[in-house]
Coordinates of C-alpha atoms in Angstrom, one line a residue:
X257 CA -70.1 -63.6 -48.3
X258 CA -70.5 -63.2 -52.1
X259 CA -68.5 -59.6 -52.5
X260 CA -70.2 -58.4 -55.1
X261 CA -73.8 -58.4 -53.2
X262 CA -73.3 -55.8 -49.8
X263 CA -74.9 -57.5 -46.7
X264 CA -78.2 -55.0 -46.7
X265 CA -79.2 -52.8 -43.8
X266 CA -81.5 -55.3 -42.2
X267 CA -78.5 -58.1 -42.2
X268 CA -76.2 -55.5 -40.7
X269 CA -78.3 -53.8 -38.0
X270 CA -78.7 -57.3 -36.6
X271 CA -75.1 -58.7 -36.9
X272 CA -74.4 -55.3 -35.5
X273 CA -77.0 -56.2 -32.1
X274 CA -75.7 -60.1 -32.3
X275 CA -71.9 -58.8 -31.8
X276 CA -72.8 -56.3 -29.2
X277 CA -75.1 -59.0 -27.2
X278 CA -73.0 -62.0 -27.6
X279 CA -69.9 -59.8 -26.3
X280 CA -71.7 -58.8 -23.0
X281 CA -73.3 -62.0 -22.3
X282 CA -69.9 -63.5 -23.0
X283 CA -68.2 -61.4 -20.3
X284 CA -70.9 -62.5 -17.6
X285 CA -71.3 -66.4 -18.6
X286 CA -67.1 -66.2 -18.1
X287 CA -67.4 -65.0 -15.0
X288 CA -70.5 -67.8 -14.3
X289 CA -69.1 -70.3 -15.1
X290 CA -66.1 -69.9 -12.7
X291 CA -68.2 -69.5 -9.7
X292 CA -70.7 -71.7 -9.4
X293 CA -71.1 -74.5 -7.6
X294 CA -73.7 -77.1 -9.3
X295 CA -71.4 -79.0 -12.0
X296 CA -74.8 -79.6 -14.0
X297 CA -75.2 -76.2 -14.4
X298 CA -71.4 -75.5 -14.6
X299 CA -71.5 -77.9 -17.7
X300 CA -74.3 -75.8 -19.0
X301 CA -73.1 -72.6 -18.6
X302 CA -69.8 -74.0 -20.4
X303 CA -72.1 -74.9 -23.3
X304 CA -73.5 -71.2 -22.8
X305 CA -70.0 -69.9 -23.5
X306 CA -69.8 -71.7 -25.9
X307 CA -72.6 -70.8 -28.1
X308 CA -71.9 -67.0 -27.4
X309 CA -68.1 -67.2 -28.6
X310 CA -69.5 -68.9 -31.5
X311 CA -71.6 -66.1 -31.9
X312 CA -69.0 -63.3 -31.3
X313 CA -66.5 -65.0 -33.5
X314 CA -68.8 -65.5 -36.2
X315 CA -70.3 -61.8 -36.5
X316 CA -67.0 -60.4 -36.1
X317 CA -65.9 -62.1 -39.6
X318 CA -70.1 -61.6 -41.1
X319 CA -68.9 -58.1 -40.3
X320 CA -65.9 -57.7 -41.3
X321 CA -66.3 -59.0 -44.9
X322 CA -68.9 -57.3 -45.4
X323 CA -66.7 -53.9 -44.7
X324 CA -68.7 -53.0 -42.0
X325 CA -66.6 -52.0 -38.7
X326 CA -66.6 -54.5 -35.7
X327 CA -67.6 -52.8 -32.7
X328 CA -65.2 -52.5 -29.4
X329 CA -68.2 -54.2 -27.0
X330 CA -66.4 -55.9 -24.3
X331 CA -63.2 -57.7 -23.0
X332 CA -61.2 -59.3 -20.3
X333 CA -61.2 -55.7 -18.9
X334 CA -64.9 -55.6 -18.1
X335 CA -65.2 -58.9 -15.9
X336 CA -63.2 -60.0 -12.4
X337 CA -63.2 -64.0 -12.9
X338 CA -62.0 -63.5 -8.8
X339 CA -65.0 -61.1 -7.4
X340 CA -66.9 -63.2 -4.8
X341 CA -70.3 -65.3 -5.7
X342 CA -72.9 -62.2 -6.7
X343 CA -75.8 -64.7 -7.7
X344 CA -76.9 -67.8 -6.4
X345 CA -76.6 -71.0 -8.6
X346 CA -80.3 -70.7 -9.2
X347 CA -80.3 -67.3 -10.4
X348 CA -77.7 -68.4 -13.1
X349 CA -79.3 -71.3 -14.3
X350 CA -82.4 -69.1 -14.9
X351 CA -80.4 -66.3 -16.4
X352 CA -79.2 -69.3 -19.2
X353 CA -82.8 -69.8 -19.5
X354 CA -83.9 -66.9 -20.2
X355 CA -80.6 -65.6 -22.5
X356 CA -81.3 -68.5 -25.1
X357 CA -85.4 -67.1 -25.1
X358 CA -84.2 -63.8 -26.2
X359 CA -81.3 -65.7 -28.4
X360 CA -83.9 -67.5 -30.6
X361 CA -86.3 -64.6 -30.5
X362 CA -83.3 -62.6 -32.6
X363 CA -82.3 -65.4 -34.4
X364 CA -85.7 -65.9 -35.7
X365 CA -85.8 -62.5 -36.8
X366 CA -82.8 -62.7 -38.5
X367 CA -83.1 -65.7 -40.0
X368 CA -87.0 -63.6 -41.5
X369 CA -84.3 -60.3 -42.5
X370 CA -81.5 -62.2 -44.2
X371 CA -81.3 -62.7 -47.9
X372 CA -77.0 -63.9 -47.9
X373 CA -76.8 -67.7 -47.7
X374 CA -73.9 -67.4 -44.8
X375 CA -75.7 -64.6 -42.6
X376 CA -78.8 -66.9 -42.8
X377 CA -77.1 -70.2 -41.9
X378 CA -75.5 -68.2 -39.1
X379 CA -78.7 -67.5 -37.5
X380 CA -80.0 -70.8 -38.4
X381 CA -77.1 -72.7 -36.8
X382 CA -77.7 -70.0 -34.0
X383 CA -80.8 -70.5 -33.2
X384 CA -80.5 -74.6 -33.4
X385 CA -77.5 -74.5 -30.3
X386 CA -79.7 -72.0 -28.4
X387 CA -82.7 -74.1 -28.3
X388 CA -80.4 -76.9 -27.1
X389 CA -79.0 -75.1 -24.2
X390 CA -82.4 -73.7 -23.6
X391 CA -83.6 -77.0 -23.2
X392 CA -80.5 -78.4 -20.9
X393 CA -81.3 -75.8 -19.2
X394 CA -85.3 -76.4 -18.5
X395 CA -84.3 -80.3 -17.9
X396 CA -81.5 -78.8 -15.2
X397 CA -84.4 -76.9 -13.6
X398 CA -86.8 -79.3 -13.7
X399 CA -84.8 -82.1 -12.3
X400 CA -83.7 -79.6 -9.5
X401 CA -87.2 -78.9 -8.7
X402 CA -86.9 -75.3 -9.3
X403 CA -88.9 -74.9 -12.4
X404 CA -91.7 -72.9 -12.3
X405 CA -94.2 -73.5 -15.1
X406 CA -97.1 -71.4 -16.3
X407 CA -100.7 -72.5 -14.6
X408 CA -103.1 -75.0 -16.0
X409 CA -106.3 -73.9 -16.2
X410 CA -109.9 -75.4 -16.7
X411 CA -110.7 -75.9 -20.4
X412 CA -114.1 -76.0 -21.9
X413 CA -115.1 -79.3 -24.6
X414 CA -116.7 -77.5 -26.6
X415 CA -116.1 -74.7 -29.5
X416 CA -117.5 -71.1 -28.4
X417 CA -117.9 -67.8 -30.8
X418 CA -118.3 -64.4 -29.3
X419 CA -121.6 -62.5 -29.7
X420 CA -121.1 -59.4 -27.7
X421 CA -118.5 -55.9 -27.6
X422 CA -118.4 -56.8 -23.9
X423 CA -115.4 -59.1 -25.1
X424 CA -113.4 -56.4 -25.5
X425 CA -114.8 -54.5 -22.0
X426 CA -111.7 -53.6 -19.4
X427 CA -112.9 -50.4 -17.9
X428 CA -116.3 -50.6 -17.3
X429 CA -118.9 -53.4 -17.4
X430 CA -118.4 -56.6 -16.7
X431 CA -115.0 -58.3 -17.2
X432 CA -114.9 -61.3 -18.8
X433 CA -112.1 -64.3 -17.5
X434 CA -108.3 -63.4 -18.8
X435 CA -107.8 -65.7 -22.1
X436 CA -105.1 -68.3 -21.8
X437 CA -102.7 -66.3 -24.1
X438 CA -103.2 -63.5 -21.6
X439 CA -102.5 -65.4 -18.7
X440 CA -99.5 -66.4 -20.6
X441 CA -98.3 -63.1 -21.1
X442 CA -98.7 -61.9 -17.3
X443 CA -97.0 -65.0 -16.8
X444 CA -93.9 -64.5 -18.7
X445 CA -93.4 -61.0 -18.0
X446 CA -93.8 -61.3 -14.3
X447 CA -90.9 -63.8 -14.6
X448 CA -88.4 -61.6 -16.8
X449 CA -89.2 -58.9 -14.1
X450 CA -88.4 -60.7 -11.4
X451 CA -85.6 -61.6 -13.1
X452 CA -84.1 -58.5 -14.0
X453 CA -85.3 -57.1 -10.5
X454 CA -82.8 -59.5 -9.1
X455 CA -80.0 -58.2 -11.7
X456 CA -80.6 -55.2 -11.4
X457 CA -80.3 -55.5 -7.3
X458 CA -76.9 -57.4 -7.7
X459 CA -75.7 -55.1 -9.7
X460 CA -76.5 -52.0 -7.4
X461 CA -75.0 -53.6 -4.6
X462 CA -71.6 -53.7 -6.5
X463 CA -71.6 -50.7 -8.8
X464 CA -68.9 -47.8 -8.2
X465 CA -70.7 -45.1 -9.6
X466 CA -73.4 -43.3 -7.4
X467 CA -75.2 -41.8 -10.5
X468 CA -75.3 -45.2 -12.0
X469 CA -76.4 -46.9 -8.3
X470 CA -78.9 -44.6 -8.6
X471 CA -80.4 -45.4 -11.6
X472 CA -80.5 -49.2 -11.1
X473 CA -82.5 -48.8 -7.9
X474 CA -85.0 -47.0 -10.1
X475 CA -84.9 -49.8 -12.7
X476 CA -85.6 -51.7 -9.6
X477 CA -88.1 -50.0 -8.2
X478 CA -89.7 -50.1 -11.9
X479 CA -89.4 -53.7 -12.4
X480 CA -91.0 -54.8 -8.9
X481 CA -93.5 -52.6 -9.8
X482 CA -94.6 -54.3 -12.7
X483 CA -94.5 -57.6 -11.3
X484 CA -97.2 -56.2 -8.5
X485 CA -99.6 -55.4 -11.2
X486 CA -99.1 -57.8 -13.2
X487 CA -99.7 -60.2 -10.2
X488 CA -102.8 -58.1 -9.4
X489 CA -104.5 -59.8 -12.6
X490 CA -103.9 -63.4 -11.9
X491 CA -105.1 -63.2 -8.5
X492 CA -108.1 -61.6 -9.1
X493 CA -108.8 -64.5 -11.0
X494 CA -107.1 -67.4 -8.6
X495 CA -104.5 -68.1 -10.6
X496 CA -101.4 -68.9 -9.1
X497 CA -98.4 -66.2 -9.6
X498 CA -94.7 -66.8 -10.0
X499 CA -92.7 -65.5 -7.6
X500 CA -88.7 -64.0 -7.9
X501 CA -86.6 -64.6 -4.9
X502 CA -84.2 -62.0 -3.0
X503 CA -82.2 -64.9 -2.6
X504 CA -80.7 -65.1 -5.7
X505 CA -78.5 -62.6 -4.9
X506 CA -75.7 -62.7 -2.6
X507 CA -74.6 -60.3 0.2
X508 CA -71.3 -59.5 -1.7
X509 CA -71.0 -55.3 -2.1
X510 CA -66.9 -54.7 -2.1
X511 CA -65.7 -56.5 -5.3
X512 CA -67.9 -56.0 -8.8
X513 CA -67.6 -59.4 -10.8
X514 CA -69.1 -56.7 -13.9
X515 CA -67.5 -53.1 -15.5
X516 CA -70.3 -50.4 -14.6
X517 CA -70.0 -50.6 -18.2
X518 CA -70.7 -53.8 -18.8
X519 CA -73.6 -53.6 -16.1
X520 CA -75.1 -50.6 -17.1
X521 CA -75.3 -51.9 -21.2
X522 CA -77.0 -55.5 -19.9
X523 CA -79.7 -53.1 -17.8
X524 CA -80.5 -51.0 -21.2
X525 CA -80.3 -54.3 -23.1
X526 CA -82.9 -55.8 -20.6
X527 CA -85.2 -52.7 -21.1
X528 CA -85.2 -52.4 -24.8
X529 CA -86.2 -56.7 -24.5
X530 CA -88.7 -55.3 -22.3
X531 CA -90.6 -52.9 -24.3
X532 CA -90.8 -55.6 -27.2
X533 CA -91.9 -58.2 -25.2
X534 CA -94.8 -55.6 -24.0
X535 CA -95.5 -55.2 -27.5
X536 CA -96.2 -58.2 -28.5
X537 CA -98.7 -58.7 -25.0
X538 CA -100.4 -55.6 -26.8
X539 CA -101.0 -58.1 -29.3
X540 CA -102.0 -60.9 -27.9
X541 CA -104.6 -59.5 -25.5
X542 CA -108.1 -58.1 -26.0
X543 CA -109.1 -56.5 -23.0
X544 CA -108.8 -52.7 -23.3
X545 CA -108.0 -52.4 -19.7
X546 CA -104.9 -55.0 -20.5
X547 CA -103.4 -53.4 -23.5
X548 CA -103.9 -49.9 -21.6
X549 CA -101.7 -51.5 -19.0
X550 CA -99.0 -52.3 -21.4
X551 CA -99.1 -49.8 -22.9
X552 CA -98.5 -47.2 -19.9
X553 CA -95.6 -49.7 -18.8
X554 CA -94.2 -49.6 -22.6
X555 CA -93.8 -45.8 -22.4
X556 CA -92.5 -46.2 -18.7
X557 CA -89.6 -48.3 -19.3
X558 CA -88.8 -46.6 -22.7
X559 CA -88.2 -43.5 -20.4
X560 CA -85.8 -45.6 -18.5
X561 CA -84.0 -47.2 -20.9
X562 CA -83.3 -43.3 -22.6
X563 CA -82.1 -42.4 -19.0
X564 CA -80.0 -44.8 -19.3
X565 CA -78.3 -44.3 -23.0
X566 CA -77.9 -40.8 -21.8
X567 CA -75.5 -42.4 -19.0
X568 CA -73.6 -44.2 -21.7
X569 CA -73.1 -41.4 -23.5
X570 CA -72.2 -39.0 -20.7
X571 CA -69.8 -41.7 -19.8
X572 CA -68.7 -41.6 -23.8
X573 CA -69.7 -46.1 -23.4
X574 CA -72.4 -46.0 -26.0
X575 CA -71.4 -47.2 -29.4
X576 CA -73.3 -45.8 -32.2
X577 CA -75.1 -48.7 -34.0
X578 CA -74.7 -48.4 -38.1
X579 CA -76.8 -45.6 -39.4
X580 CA -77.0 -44.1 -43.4
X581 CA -74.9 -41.6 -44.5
X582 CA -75.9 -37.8 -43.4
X583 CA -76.6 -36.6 -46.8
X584 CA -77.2 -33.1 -45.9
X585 CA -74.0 -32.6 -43.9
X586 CA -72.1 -34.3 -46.6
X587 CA -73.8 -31.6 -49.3
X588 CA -72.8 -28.8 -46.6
X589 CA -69.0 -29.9 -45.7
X590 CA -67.9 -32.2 -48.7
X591 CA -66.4 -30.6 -52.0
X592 CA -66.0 -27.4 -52.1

């Protein structure tokens, strides 16, 4: 990086979240890659491993010239390589799935927030090996038979404009068919629930502390929830919903493969992924009855993710991400 230009606050807020993210999914992809089973999805969890320690190295030494502290995130100490299988081989083949979603998601942004030549070719580069394993991973899925894809629907031949409000009509009136990027959204976020219903169920079955046990059941709880309403929409209009399985988790509960740490930092992580993918469903649907549902989810899981922060901290686990200066406590306590 050139030294005379300081990386700016955009550039270091998400070198910052790239570190902290490729140190935890680097933990659990070590610890996946030594237990499962399938050698096509061994060899693309290797390549998963990969990408992240690419990642980790790489911020680490964006970071680090650009004077900014590299964050303690997570080691050797926070994974046990020899804890028994906690997830299936299909639940690891879609957690590489959906890992490189959120992967390019951030790159993209940070390839839009980055004005240095080498931050941007990181995220670039980045973003180019993600989409590869992303697509290994699809192919792996595919081939398997395990890959669920969003619904075809019927589709009209002709070009239609709207004439009336009652486009817009959720609560009362009459409804009109859920658009296809609406369908998509229900889609998607019923699958990252189920998802990170499944997580959140291995980990809970593992985790030492009871406070922390706790609060993953409610995550839990939460997440099933959504997928029930989310459902609720496709069926009422026969379309066909994706469904998680309980049997991508194991019945190990004596040996944690994960820190509580570790486990309790992914859940947050997943949250905070969560309220952003909501947002941009807020966007991309015009139903008022829709958004209103994202939006009362939004504010539900945003609730859950502060319980949880307020665990880190009680636990003294949660890093503070950079942050300006306090100007008015340096006035207060600096020269005298």
């Amino acid at each position: 990086m050139d030294k005379q230009i300081k990386a700016t606050a955009s550039e270091i807020a998400n070198l910052w979240a790239s570190y902290m993210n490729a140190s935890s999914t680097n933990a659990m992809l070590a610890y996946f890659k030594e237990n499962v089973e399938d050698e096509n999805i061994r060899d693309l969890l290797n390549n998963a491993y990969e990408l992240s320690t690419f990642a980790l190295e790489t911020t680490s030494q964006l970071l680090t010239e650009s004077t900014n502290p590299v964050p303690k995130g997570f080691s050797e100490k926070d994974i046990n390589l020899t804890a028994p299988r906690l997830y299936s081989d299909t639940y690891t083949l879609y957690f590489a799935i959906n890992l490189h979603i959120l992967v390019m998601t951030h790159c993209a942004n940070g390839i839009s927030q980055s004005s240095h030549e080498d931050i941007y070719n990181f995220y670039t580069e980045t973003f180019r090996r993600a989409n590869s394993v992303h697509m290994q991973a699809i192919t792996i899925a595919q081939q398997k038979g395990v890959y669920v894809s969003p619904p075809n629907i019927p589709t009209s031949d002709t070009v239609h404009f709207v004439k009336k409000d009652s486009f817009l009509n959720g609560w009362f009136g009459d409804k009109r068919p859920l658009l296809a990027s609406e369908i998509a959204q229900f889609y998607a976020n019923i699958e990252r629930n189920a998802l990170g219903a499944a997580t959140i169920l291995g980990f809970a079955q593992v985790v030492e502390s009871k406070e922390i046990k706790a609060y993953l059941l409610k995550g839990n709880n939460i997440a099933q929830k959504h997928v029930s309403s989310f459902s609720n929409y496709l069926e009422k209009s026969y379309i066909p919903v994706p469904m998680g399985s309980d049997s991508y988790v194991t019945e190990s509960s004596h040996v944690s493969p994960f820190s509580d740490k570790l486990m309790l930092f992914y859940t947050i992580g997943m949250i905070t992924q969560g309220v952003a993918f909501y947002g941009m469903s807020i966007a991309t649907s015009a139903r008022r009855d829709i958004t209103t549902l994202y939006a009362k989810h939004s504010g539900e899981i945003a609730f859950y993710a502060e319980e949880g922060i307020k665990l880190m901290i009680h636990n003294d686990w949660f890093e503070e991400p950079p942050r300006m200066v306090d100007r008015n406590d340096l006035i207060q306590n600096g020269r005298e």
